[in-house]
Amino acid sequence: MIDELLQEQAALYALDLLVESEKREFEQRLHHDEALRQLVSELQLGRDGLALQLPVRPPSRALKHRILETISQEARPTKLIPFPTWLPWAIAACLALCAVIFYGQWQTVQTEVACLRTQYSPDQWQAVSLRTASDQSSEATATVLWNHAMVEGKLTVTKLPPHAAGQDYQLWVICSVTKHPVNAGIVRLNAQGQVQMSFRPDAKIGRAAQFCISLEKAGGDLTPHGPIVLAGVVL
Amino acid sequence: MEPTVANEEPTDHILLAAIARKESWALSEFYDRHAGLLNALAYRVLNQSQEAEDVVQEAFLLIWHKAASYDPRLGLPRTWAITLTRNKAIDRLRARQRRNAIMVEELEDAPPAPELNTVAPEDALDQQETAVLVRSALAELPQEQRRPIELAFFKGLTHLEIAESLREPLGTIKARIRRGMLKLREPLLGLRAS
């Protein structure tokens, strides 16, 4: 005999109205109670009747087609794209080409690194101080950082007095072999009488023996004619 | 593959077994047999034709995928299909209500419980005859019993929500649901007995 409370729970269960905990408890009871199972199944039939009493409403014709099409697509095996036999060879060729290109680039980089190492090695650079040659009261100083290997240098000048109009300071490198001065460029001062510049001799020289700055006509000269303002000997 | 017995209509149980074997003719047949009923149910819940058809589509795809896990000892195929469709429709209804901020209600994601039906297979129960009987039983139900049952089944309201909606104590609502559900099953029992 099923009491009213249990009938109520069965009715609520058939309508999916029990909360989760009540539902679990009720389902456990169902497993052991044949009469209760019978009641629930009858109530479910009654519940189904709620749907059965509705006027039948056929869906659109397209719906069935959509459903059957969907399941046929699911069942259809995925079309495999044939794997081209040439593809592995093409990939291998690309890899080989890349390897050749990268090797060439690597060699270039190595050469550049070696060159830069040589260029910026402390052993290759020598500092030469340039002092005033005549005017002892002048505070002008200059320093040349000279690279024997690269045959180039960097000049730093301070407190060099401004020159008169129509004149320019000019830098010279004296070759140790020919003893001739070779033009290394015009020294253009800023308002404070300072300059920092890189330079290269105009002509090929052996080893630099001396650097000097002379006062020449505007635009410089092929050989020094004016007075030597600063000079320094390479030791 | 076509059914081997051409002259006999396969039962719903046979159709579901064939669907479980991924025989599409069986789903087609099951669809022809129940789509009208399931669409009516979904439409009754959602009151929107397109959404109802979407629900029917989801339900049939679910039947296609889950047929292998259907246990005939636990209920009728039609009951199972009704449960799947009704739950899908209620899910949509609740989602729509959340969107519209009409009702703030957590969606219960729990899968539907197995339909425990130990009654003999109901394939013999003619659907139209059942419909007539239930319609008659529903018509005889007092409004106070009919209304909470319909709110639960078609609107997916909980018994608390039904009590609030009808402004009746929860205990009263539960008792009315019990009495109403017991009355609903009576004509079906008579049909089975005959």
Short mmCIF file of C-alpha atoms in Angstrom, two decimals:
data_model
loop_
_atom_site.label_atom_id
_atom_site.label_comp_id
_atom_site.label_asym_id
_atom_site.label_seq_id
_atom_site.Cartn_x
_atom_site.Cartn_y
_atom_site.Cartn_z
CA MET A 1 0.00 0.00 0.00
CA ILE A 2 1.43 3.33 -1.01
CA ASP A 3 0.61 6.12 1.40
CA GLU A 4 -0.40 9.62 0.34
CA LEU A 5 3.03 11.13 0.97
CA LEU A 6 4.68 8.61 -1.31
CA GLN A 7 1.96 9.06 -3.94
CA GLU A 8 2.64 12.78 -3.79
CA GLN A 9 6.35 12.22 -4.27
CA ALA A 10 5.64 9.88 -7.18
CA ALA A 11 3.41 12.49 -8.82
CA LEU A 12 6.05 15.20 -8.33
CA TYR A 13 8.72 12.83 -9.67
CA ALA A 14 6.68 12.07 -12.79
CA LEU A 15 6.39 15.79 -13.44
CA ASP A 16 10.12 16.34 -12.75
CA LEU A 17 9.27 18.56 -9.79
CA LEU A 18 11.47 17.00 -7.11
CA VAL A 19 14.66 18.85 -6.22
CA GLU A 20 17.89 16.98 -6.91
CA SER A 21 18.36 15.56 -3.39
CA GLU A 22 14.72 14.44 -3.16
CA LYS A 23 14.98 12.93 -6.61
CA ARG A 24 18.05 10.84 -5.70
CA GLU A 25 16.40 9.61 -2.52
CA PHE A 26 13.20 8.74 -4.37
CA GLU A 27 15.06 6.88 -7.13
CA GLN A 28 16.86 4.78 -4.52
CA ARG A 29 13.49 3.85 -3.09
CA LEU A 30 12.19 3.01 -6.57
CA HIS A 31 14.84 0.34 -7.01
CA HIS A 32 13.47 -1.63 -4.07
CA ASP A 33 9.74 -0.96 -4.37
CA GLU A 34 7.95 -2.78 -7.18
CA ALA A 35 4.56 -1.23 -6.38
CA LEU A 36 6.06 2.25 -6.39
CA ARG A 37 7.68 1.58 -9.77
CA GLN A 38 4.31 0.52 -11.10
CA LEU A 39 2.67 3.68 -9.80
CA VAL A 40 5.38 5.90 -11.27
CA SER A 41 5.12 4.29 -14.68
CA GLU A 42 1.33 4.79 -14.67
CA LEU A 43 1.73 8.40 -13.65
CA GLN A 44 4.25 8.87 -16.45
CA LEU A 45 1.71 7.53 -18.91
CA GLY A 46 -0.76 10.06 -17.57
CA ARG A 47 1.87 12.74 -17.94
CA ASP A 48 2.52 11.65 -21.54
CA GLY A 49 -1.20 12.07 -22.04
CA LEU A 50 -0.75 15.79 -21.50
CA ALA A 51 1.24 15.82 -24.73
CA LEU A 52 -1.00 13.29 -26.49
CA GLN A 53 -4.12 15.38 -25.96
CA LEU A 54 -2.56 18.27 -27.91
CA PRO A 55 -3.67 18.61 -31.53
CA VAL A 56 -0.98 17.03 -33.71
CA ARG A 57 1.13 19.73 -35.35
CA PRO A 58 3.19 18.39 -38.26
CA PRO A 59 6.49 20.22 -38.63
CA SER A 60 7.51 21.76 -41.94
CA ARG A 61 8.57 19.30 -44.64
CA ALA A 62 12.06 20.76 -44.62
CA LEU A 63 12.66 19.70 -41.02
CA LYS A 64 12.79 15.99 -41.74
CA HIS A 65 15.12 16.64 -44.64
CA ARG A 66 17.38 18.75 -42.38
CA ILE A 67 17.53 16.05 -39.74
CA LEU A 68 18.26 13.24 -42.21
CA GLU A 69 20.82 15.41 -43.99
CA THR A 70 22.55 16.15 -40.68
CA ILE A 71 22.82 12.51 -39.72
CA SER A 72 23.98 11.52 -43.19
CA GLN A 73 26.73 14.15 -43.02
CA GLU A 74 27.78 12.82 -39.63
CA ALA A 75 27.88 9.30 -41.01
CA ARG A 76 29.80 10.33 -44.12
CA PRO A 77 33.51 9.63 -43.69
CA THR A 78 35.71 12.66 -43.96
CA LYS A 79 37.06 12.96 -47.47
CA LEU A 80 40.78 12.44 -47.37
CA ILE A 81 42.89 14.65 -49.60
CA PRO A 82 45.42 12.45 -51.43
CA PHE A 83 48.92 13.11 -50.18
CA PRO A 84 51.09 14.24 -53.11
CA THR A 85 54.18 12.08 -53.46
CA TRP A 86 56.30 15.01 -54.58
CA LEU A 87 55.61 16.94 -51.39
CA PRO A 88 58.34 15.33 -49.22
CA TRP A 89 60.90 15.97 -51.97
CA ALA A 90 59.78 19.57 -52.29
CA ILE A 91 60.08 20.04 -48.54
CA ALA A 92 63.54 18.41 -48.56
CA ALA A 93 64.65 20.68 -51.43
CA CYS A 94 63.40 23.77 -49.60
CA LEU A 95 65.23 22.72 -46.45
CA ALA A 96 68.44 22.15 -48.42
CA LEU A 97 68.14 25.54 -50.09
CA CYS A 98 67.53 27.19 -46.74
CA ALA A 99 70.60 25.42 -45.32
CA VAL A 100 72.80 26.75 -48.18
CA ILE A 101 71.45 30.28 -47.75
CA PHE A 102 71.89 30.22 -43.99
CA TYR A 103 75.42 28.83 -44.32
CA GLY A 104 76.35 31.68 -46.69
CA GLN A 105 74.86 34.22 -44.31
CA TRP A 106 76.64 32.63 -41.39
CA GLN A 107 79.98 32.90 -43.20
CA THR A 108 79.34 36.57 -44.00
CA VAL A 109 78.48 37.28 -40.39
CA GLN A 110 81.61 35.45 -39.21
CA THR A 111 83.75 37.57 -41.56
CA GLU A 112 82.12 40.75 -40.33
CA VAL A 113 82.60 39.72 -36.72
CA ALA A 114 86.30 39.00 -37.37
CA CYS A 115 86.65 42.36 -39.10
CA LEU A 116 84.95 44.19 -36.24
CA ARG A 117 87.09 42.35 -33.72
CA THR A 118 90.18 43.52 -35.57
CA GLN A 119 88.84 47.03 -35.93
CA TYR A 120 87.87 47.49 -32.33
CA SER A 121 90.63 45.50 -30.72
CA PRO A 122 92.34 47.66 -28.08
CA ASP A 123 95.70 46.55 -29.52
CA GLN A 124 94.96 48.32 -32.80
CA TRP A 125 94.22 51.73 -31.32
CA GLN A 126 96.78 54.24 -30.14
CA ALA A 127 96.17 57.58 -28.42
CA VAL A 128 98.27 60.53 -29.50
CA SER A 129 98.17 63.89 -27.64
CA LEU A 130 98.55 67.01 -29.73
CA ARG A 131 100.10 70.09 -28.02
CA THR A 132 100.46 73.67 -29.05
CA ALA A 133 103.54 74.14 -31.13
CA SER A 134 104.14 77.88 -30.68
CA ASP A 135 101.68 79.72 -28.42
CA GLN A 136 102.50 78.54 -24.90
CA SER A 137 99.61 80.59 -23.44
CA SER A 138 97.03 78.63 -25.48
CA GLU A 139 94.98 76.07 -23.54
CA ALA A 140 94.07 74.21 -26.71
CA THR A 141 94.48 70.43 -26.61
CA ALA A 142 93.70 67.66 -29.01
CA THR A 143 93.77 63.89 -28.93
CA VAL A 144 93.90 61.49 -31.84
CA LEU A 145 92.81 57.87 -31.46
CA TRP A 146 94.56 56.18 -34.35
CA ASN A 147 93.94 52.72 -35.73
CA HIS A 148 97.00 51.47 -37.57
CA ALA A 149 95.21 48.52 -39.14
CA MET A 150 92.22 50.44 -40.44
CA VAL A 151 94.29 53.57 -41.23
CA GLU A 152 91.69 55.83 -39.68
CA GLY A 153 91.34 57.91 -36.58
CA LYS A 154 89.12 59.96 -34.31
CA LEU A 155 90.08 63.52 -33.38
CA THR A 156 88.90 65.38 -30.27
CA VAL A 157 89.81 69.07 -29.92
CA THR A 158 89.05 71.49 -27.05
CA LYS A 159 89.61 75.18 -26.46
CA LEU A 160 91.09 75.89 -29.87
CA PRO A 161 90.73 79.66 -30.45
CA PRO A 162 88.48 80.75 -33.33
CA HIS A 163 90.31 81.50 -36.54
CA ALA A 164 89.98 84.62 -38.65
CA ALA A 165 87.60 84.80 -41.58
CA GLY A 166 89.00 83.22 -44.75
CA GLN A 167 90.91 80.60 -42.82
CA ASP A 168 90.33 76.97 -41.68
CA TYR A 169 92.11 74.58 -39.38
CA GLN A 170 93.36 71.54 -41.30
CA LEU A 171 94.47 68.15 -39.98
CA TRP A 172 97.52 66.40 -41.37
CA VAL A 173 98.97 62.92 -40.98
CA ILE A 174 102.75 62.66 -41.46
CA CYS A 175 103.78 59.35 -43.02
CA SER A 176 106.68 57.65 -41.28
CA VAL A 177 108.11 56.44 -44.60
CA THR A 178 107.80 59.47 -46.92
CA LYS A 179 107.81 62.04 -44.10
CA HIS A 180 105.23 63.96 -46.20
CA PRO A 181 102.10 65.41 -44.65
CA VAL A 182 98.88 63.96 -46.02
CA ASN A 183 95.60 65.87 -45.77
CA ALA A 184 93.14 64.36 -43.24
CA GLY A 185 90.38 66.99 -43.49
CA ILE A 186 89.19 70.39 -42.35
CA VAL A 187 88.65 70.75 -38.60
CA ARG A 188 85.43 72.69 -38.11
CA LEU A 189 85.05 73.97 -34.56
CA ASN A 190 81.84 74.71 -32.75
CA ALA A 191 81.24 77.95 -30.81
CA GLN A 192 83.15 76.59 -27.81
CA GLY A 193 86.20 75.81 -29.90
CA GLN A 194 85.53 72.05 -29.69
CA VAL A 195 85.20 69.27 -32.26
CA GLN A 196 84.93 65.49 -32.40
CA MET A 197 85.45 63.96 -35.83
CA SER A 198 86.51 60.77 -37.56
CA PHE A 199 89.06 61.05 -40.32
CA ARG A 200 91.03 59.17 -42.93
CA PRO A 201 94.11 60.40 -44.77
CA ASP A 202 93.40 61.48 -48.35
CA ALA A 203 96.27 59.39 -49.71
CA LYS A 204 97.74 56.02 -48.92
CA ILE A 205 100.35 56.20 -46.20
CA GLY A 206 102.70 53.76 -44.55
CA ARG A 207 102.70 54.11 -40.81
CA ALA A 208 101.51 57.37 -39.20
CA ALA A 209 104.38 59.11 -37.46
CA GLN A 210 102.83 62.42 -36.49
CA PHE A 211 99.58 64.37 -36.50
CA CYS A 212 99.30 68.10 -36.71
CA ILE A 213 96.72 70.84 -37.16
CA SER A 214 97.69 73.92 -39.14
CA LEU A 215 95.89 77.12 -39.95
CA GLU A 216 95.30 77.26 -43.70
CA LYS A 217 93.29 79.25 -46.17
CA ALA A 218 89.55 78.61 -46.16
CA GLY A 219 88.73 75.17 -47.61
CA GLY A 220 92.21 73.83 -46.85
CA ASP A 221 95.29 73.30 -48.98
CA LEU A 222 97.06 70.40 -50.65
CA THR A 223 100.14 70.88 -48.51
CA PRO A 224 100.49 72.77 -45.26
CA HIS A 225 101.53 76.39 -45.68
CA GLY A 226 100.18 78.07 -42.55
CA PRO A 227 101.43 77.88 -39.00
CA ILE A 228 101.22 74.57 -37.07
CA VAL A 229 98.79 75.08 -34.19
CA LEU A 230 98.82 71.62 -32.56
CA ALA A 231 101.09 68.65 -33.10
CA GLY A 232 101.71 65.25 -31.62
CA VAL A 233 104.12 62.42 -32.31
CA VAL A 234 103.09 58.78 -32.47
CA LEU A 235 105.22 56.95 -29.93
CA MET B 1 19.42 -1.32 -44.83
CA GLU B 2 15.63 -1.70 -45.13
CA PRO B 3 13.53 -3.55 -42.55
CA THR B 4 13.36 -7.23 -43.29
CA VAL B 5 9.68 -7.64 -42.48
CA ALA B 6 7.93 -5.57 -45.12
CA ASN B 7 4.32 -6.34 -44.29
CA GLU B 8 4.42 -5.60 -40.57
CA GLU B 9 4.86 -2.19 -39.04
CA PRO B 10 7.90 -2.26 -36.80
CA THR B 11 7.20 -1.31 -33.21
CA ASP B 12 8.82 1.73 -31.66
CA HIS B 13 11.16 -0.61 -29.79
CA ILE B 14 12.32 -2.17 -33.05
CA LEU B 15 12.78 1.24 -34.59
CA LEU B 16 14.89 2.46 -31.67
CA ALA B 17 17.03 -0.66 -31.85
CA ALA B 18 17.60 0.04 -35.56
CA ILE B 19 18.36 3.68 -34.84
CA ALA B 20 20.94 2.49 -32.32
CA ARG B 21 22.54 0.58 -35.22
CA LYS B 22 22.58 3.88 -37.15
CA GLU B 23 19.98 2.79 -39.69
CA SER B 24 18.58 6.08 -40.94
CA TRP B 25 15.37 4.54 -42.35
CA ALA B 26 14.39 3.78 -38.76
CA LEU B 27 14.83 7.39 -37.68
CA SER B 28 12.82 8.45 -40.70
CA GLU B 29 10.01 6.07 -39.69
CA PHE B 30 10.19 7.10 -36.01
CA TYR B 31 10.02 10.72 -37.17
CA ASP B 32 6.94 10.11 -39.30
CA ARG B 33 5.30 8.44 -36.35
CA HIS B 34 6.02 11.01 -33.64
CA ALA B 35 7.21 14.31 -35.12
CA GLY B 36 3.68 15.77 -35.13
CA LEU B 37 3.18 14.95 -31.47
CA LEU B 38 6.62 16.20 -30.42
CA ASN B 39 6.26 19.37 -32.46
CA ALA B 40 2.88 20.02 -30.85
CA LEU B 41 4.43 19.57 -27.42
CA ALA B 42 7.36 21.87 -28.20
CA TYR B 43 5.00 24.45 -29.67
CA ARG B 44 2.72 24.24 -26.62
CA VAL B 45 5.75 25.01 -24.39
CA LEU B 46 7.38 27.69 -26.55
CA ASN B 47 4.44 29.11 -28.52
CA GLN B 48 6.81 29.81 -31.40
CA SER B 49 6.85 27.69 -34.54
CA GLN B 50 10.48 28.05 -35.53
CA GLU B 51 11.79 27.46 -32.01
CA ALA B 52 9.49 24.45 -31.68
CA GLU B 53 10.94 22.95 -34.87
CA ASP B 54 14.47 23.64 -33.63
CA VAL B 55 13.62 21.73 -30.47
CA VAL B 56 12.19 18.83 -32.48
CA GLN B 57 15.36 18.74 -34.56
CA GLU B 58 17.52 18.70 -31.43
CA ALA B 59 15.36 15.96 -29.92
CA PHE B 60 15.60 13.72 -32.99
CA LEU B 61 19.35 14.22 -33.25
CA LEU B 62 19.56 13.31 -29.56
CA ILE B 63 17.50 10.19 -30.24
CA TRP B 64 19.87 9.34 -33.10
CA HIS B 65 22.92 9.70 -30.88
CA LYS B 66 21.52 8.25 -27.65
CA ALA B 67 19.41 5.40 -28.98
CA ALA B 68 22.16 2.94 -28.12
CA SER B 69 21.86 3.88 -24.46
CA TYR B 70 18.07 3.56 -24.42
CA ASP B 71 16.96 0.72 -22.16
CA PRO B 72 13.57 -0.71 -23.21
CA ARG B 73 12.98 -2.05 -19.70
CA LEU B 74 12.90 1.50 -18.39
CA GLY B 75 10.14 2.93 -20.47
CA LEU B 76 8.35 3.32 -23.76
CA PRO B 77 10.20 4.86 -26.69
CA ARG B 78 7.44 7.42 -27.03
CA THR B 79 7.71 8.35 -23.34
CA TRP B 80 11.46 8.73 -23.81
CA ALA B 81 10.99 10.93 -26.87
CA ILE B 82 8.39 13.05 -25.07
CA THR B 83 10.74 13.50 -22.12
CA LEU B 84 13.65 14.51 -24.36
CA THR B 85 11.53 16.99 -26.30
CA ARG B 86 9.84 18.45 -23.26
CA ASN B 87 13.19 18.93 -21.46
CA LYS B 88 14.74 20.59 -24.52
CA ALA B 89 11.75 22.88 -24.87
CA ILE B 90 11.78 23.79 -21.18
CA ASP B 91 15.54 24.50 -21.42
CA ARG B 92 14.84 26.93 -24.25
CA LEU B 93 11.92 28.48 -22.45
CA ARG B 94 14.05 29.11 -19.36
CA ALA B 95 16.88 30.52 -21.46
CA ARG B 96 14.43 32.83 -23.16
CA GLN B 97 12.97 33.88 -19.82
CA ARG B 98 16.45 34.57 -18.46
CA ARG B 99 17.20 36.66 -21.51
CA ASN B 100 14.05 38.63 -21.06
CA ALA B 101 14.66 38.95 -17.33
CA ILE B 102 11.14 37.73 -16.68
CA MET B 103 12.33 34.96 -14.44
CA VAL B 104 15.73 34.57 -12.79
CA GLU B 105 16.04 30.88 -12.39
CA GLU B 106 19.03 28.61 -12.43
CA LEU B 107 18.86 26.10 -15.21
CA GLU B 108 19.06 22.58 -13.95
CA ASP B 109 21.54 20.84 -16.19
CA ALA B 110 20.97 17.45 -14.67
CA PRO B 111 20.18 14.85 -17.30
CA PRO B 112 16.65 13.54 -17.29
CA ALA B 113 16.09 10.61 -14.96
CA PRO B 114 15.37 7.27 -16.57
CA GLU B 115 11.72 6.69 -17.19
CA LEU B 116 10.94 3.77 -14.93
CA ASN B 117 8.09 2.07 -16.64
CA THR B 118 7.38 -1.50 -15.70
CA VAL B 119 4.05 -1.54 -17.48
CA ALA B 120 3.84 -3.98 -20.33
CA PRO B 121 4.90 -2.47 -23.67
CA GLU B 122 2.40 0.12 -24.71
CA ASP B 123 2.80 -0.28 -28.42
CA ALA B 124 -0.70 -1.74 -28.44
CA LEU B 125 -2.09 1.44 -26.93
CA ASP B 126 -3.32 3.41 -29.83
CA GLN B 127 -2.10 6.97 -29.70
CA GLN B 128 -5.37 8.49 -30.81
CA GLU B 129 -7.38 6.44 -28.37
CA THR B 130 -5.07 7.49 -25.57
CA ALA B 131 -5.38 11.10 -26.64
CA VAL B 132 -9.16 10.93 -26.48
CA LEU B 133 -9.09 9.35 -23.05
CA VAL B 134 -6.59 11.83 -21.64
CA ARG B 135 -8.41 14.76 -23.17
CA SER B 136 -11.55 13.55 -21.51
CA ALA B 137 -9.77 13.01 -18.20
CA LEU B 138 -8.21 16.46 -18.40
CA ALA B 139 -11.55 18.02 -19.15
CA GLU B 140 -12.97 16.40 -16.05
CA LEU B 141 -10.11 17.56 -13.86
CA PRO B 142 -11.03 20.48 -11.65
CA GLN B 143 -9.21 23.65 -12.71
CA GLU B 144 -7.39 23.77 -9.35
CA GLN B 145 -5.76 20.40 -10.13
CA ARG B 146 -5.31 20.85 -13.84
CA ARG B 147 -3.60 24.25 -13.63
CA PRO B 148 -0.59 23.27 -11.45
CA ILE B 149 0.02 20.15 -13.55
CA GLU B 150 0.02 22.15 -16.76
CA LEU B 151 2.29 24.82 -15.26
CA ALA B 152 4.76 22.13 -14.27
CA PHE B 153 4.69 20.18 -17.53
CA PHE B 154 4.32 22.93 -20.11
CA LYS B 155 6.01 25.84 -18.35
CA GLY B 156 8.68 23.97 -16.40
CA LEU B 157 7.82 25.78 -13.17
CA THR B 158 8.94 24.27 -9.87
CA HIS B 159 6.30 23.50 -7.23
CA LEU B 160 7.45 26.59 -5.31
CA GLU B 161 6.97 28.76 -8.38
CA ILE B 162 3.59 27.19 -9.01
CA ALA B 163 2.57 27.93 -5.42
CA GLU B 164 3.72 31.54 -5.82
CA SER B 165 2.09 31.89 -9.20
CA LEU B 166 -1.28 30.55 -7.98
CA ARG B 167 -0.93 32.18 -4.55
CA GLU B 168 -1.62 28.94 -2.74
CA PRO B 169 0.34 27.20 0.04
CA LEU B 170 2.98 24.78 -1.19
CA GLY B 171 1.33 21.84 0.61
CA THR B 172 -1.97 22.54 -1.12
CA ILE B 173 -0.29 22.63 -4.52
CA LYS B 174 1.49 19.32 -3.89
CA ALA B 175 -1.76 17.68 -2.82
CA ARG B 176 -3.60 18.98 -5.89
CA ILE B 177 -0.87 17.73 -8.18
CA ARG B 178 -1.06 14.29 -6.53
CA ARG B 179 -4.83 14.07 -6.88
CA GLY B 180 -4.76 15.37 -10.43
CA MET B 181 -2.03 13.01 -11.59
CA LEU B 182 -3.79 10.02 -10.05
CA LYS B 183 -6.99 10.95 -11.90
CA LEU B 184 -5.12 11.36 -15.17
CA ARG B 185 -3.81 7.82 -15.10
CA GLU B 186 -7.19 6.21 -14.36
CA PRO B 187 -8.58 6.09 -17.92
CA LEU B 188 -5.28 4.70 -19.17
CA LEU B 189 -5.43 1.94 -16.58
CA GLY B 190 -8.90 1.07 -17.83
CA LEU B 191 -7.63 0.93 -21.38
CA ARG B 192 -4.77 -1.38 -20.44
CA ALA B 193 -7.11 -3.60 -18.44
CA SER B 194 -9.47 -3.92 -21.40
#
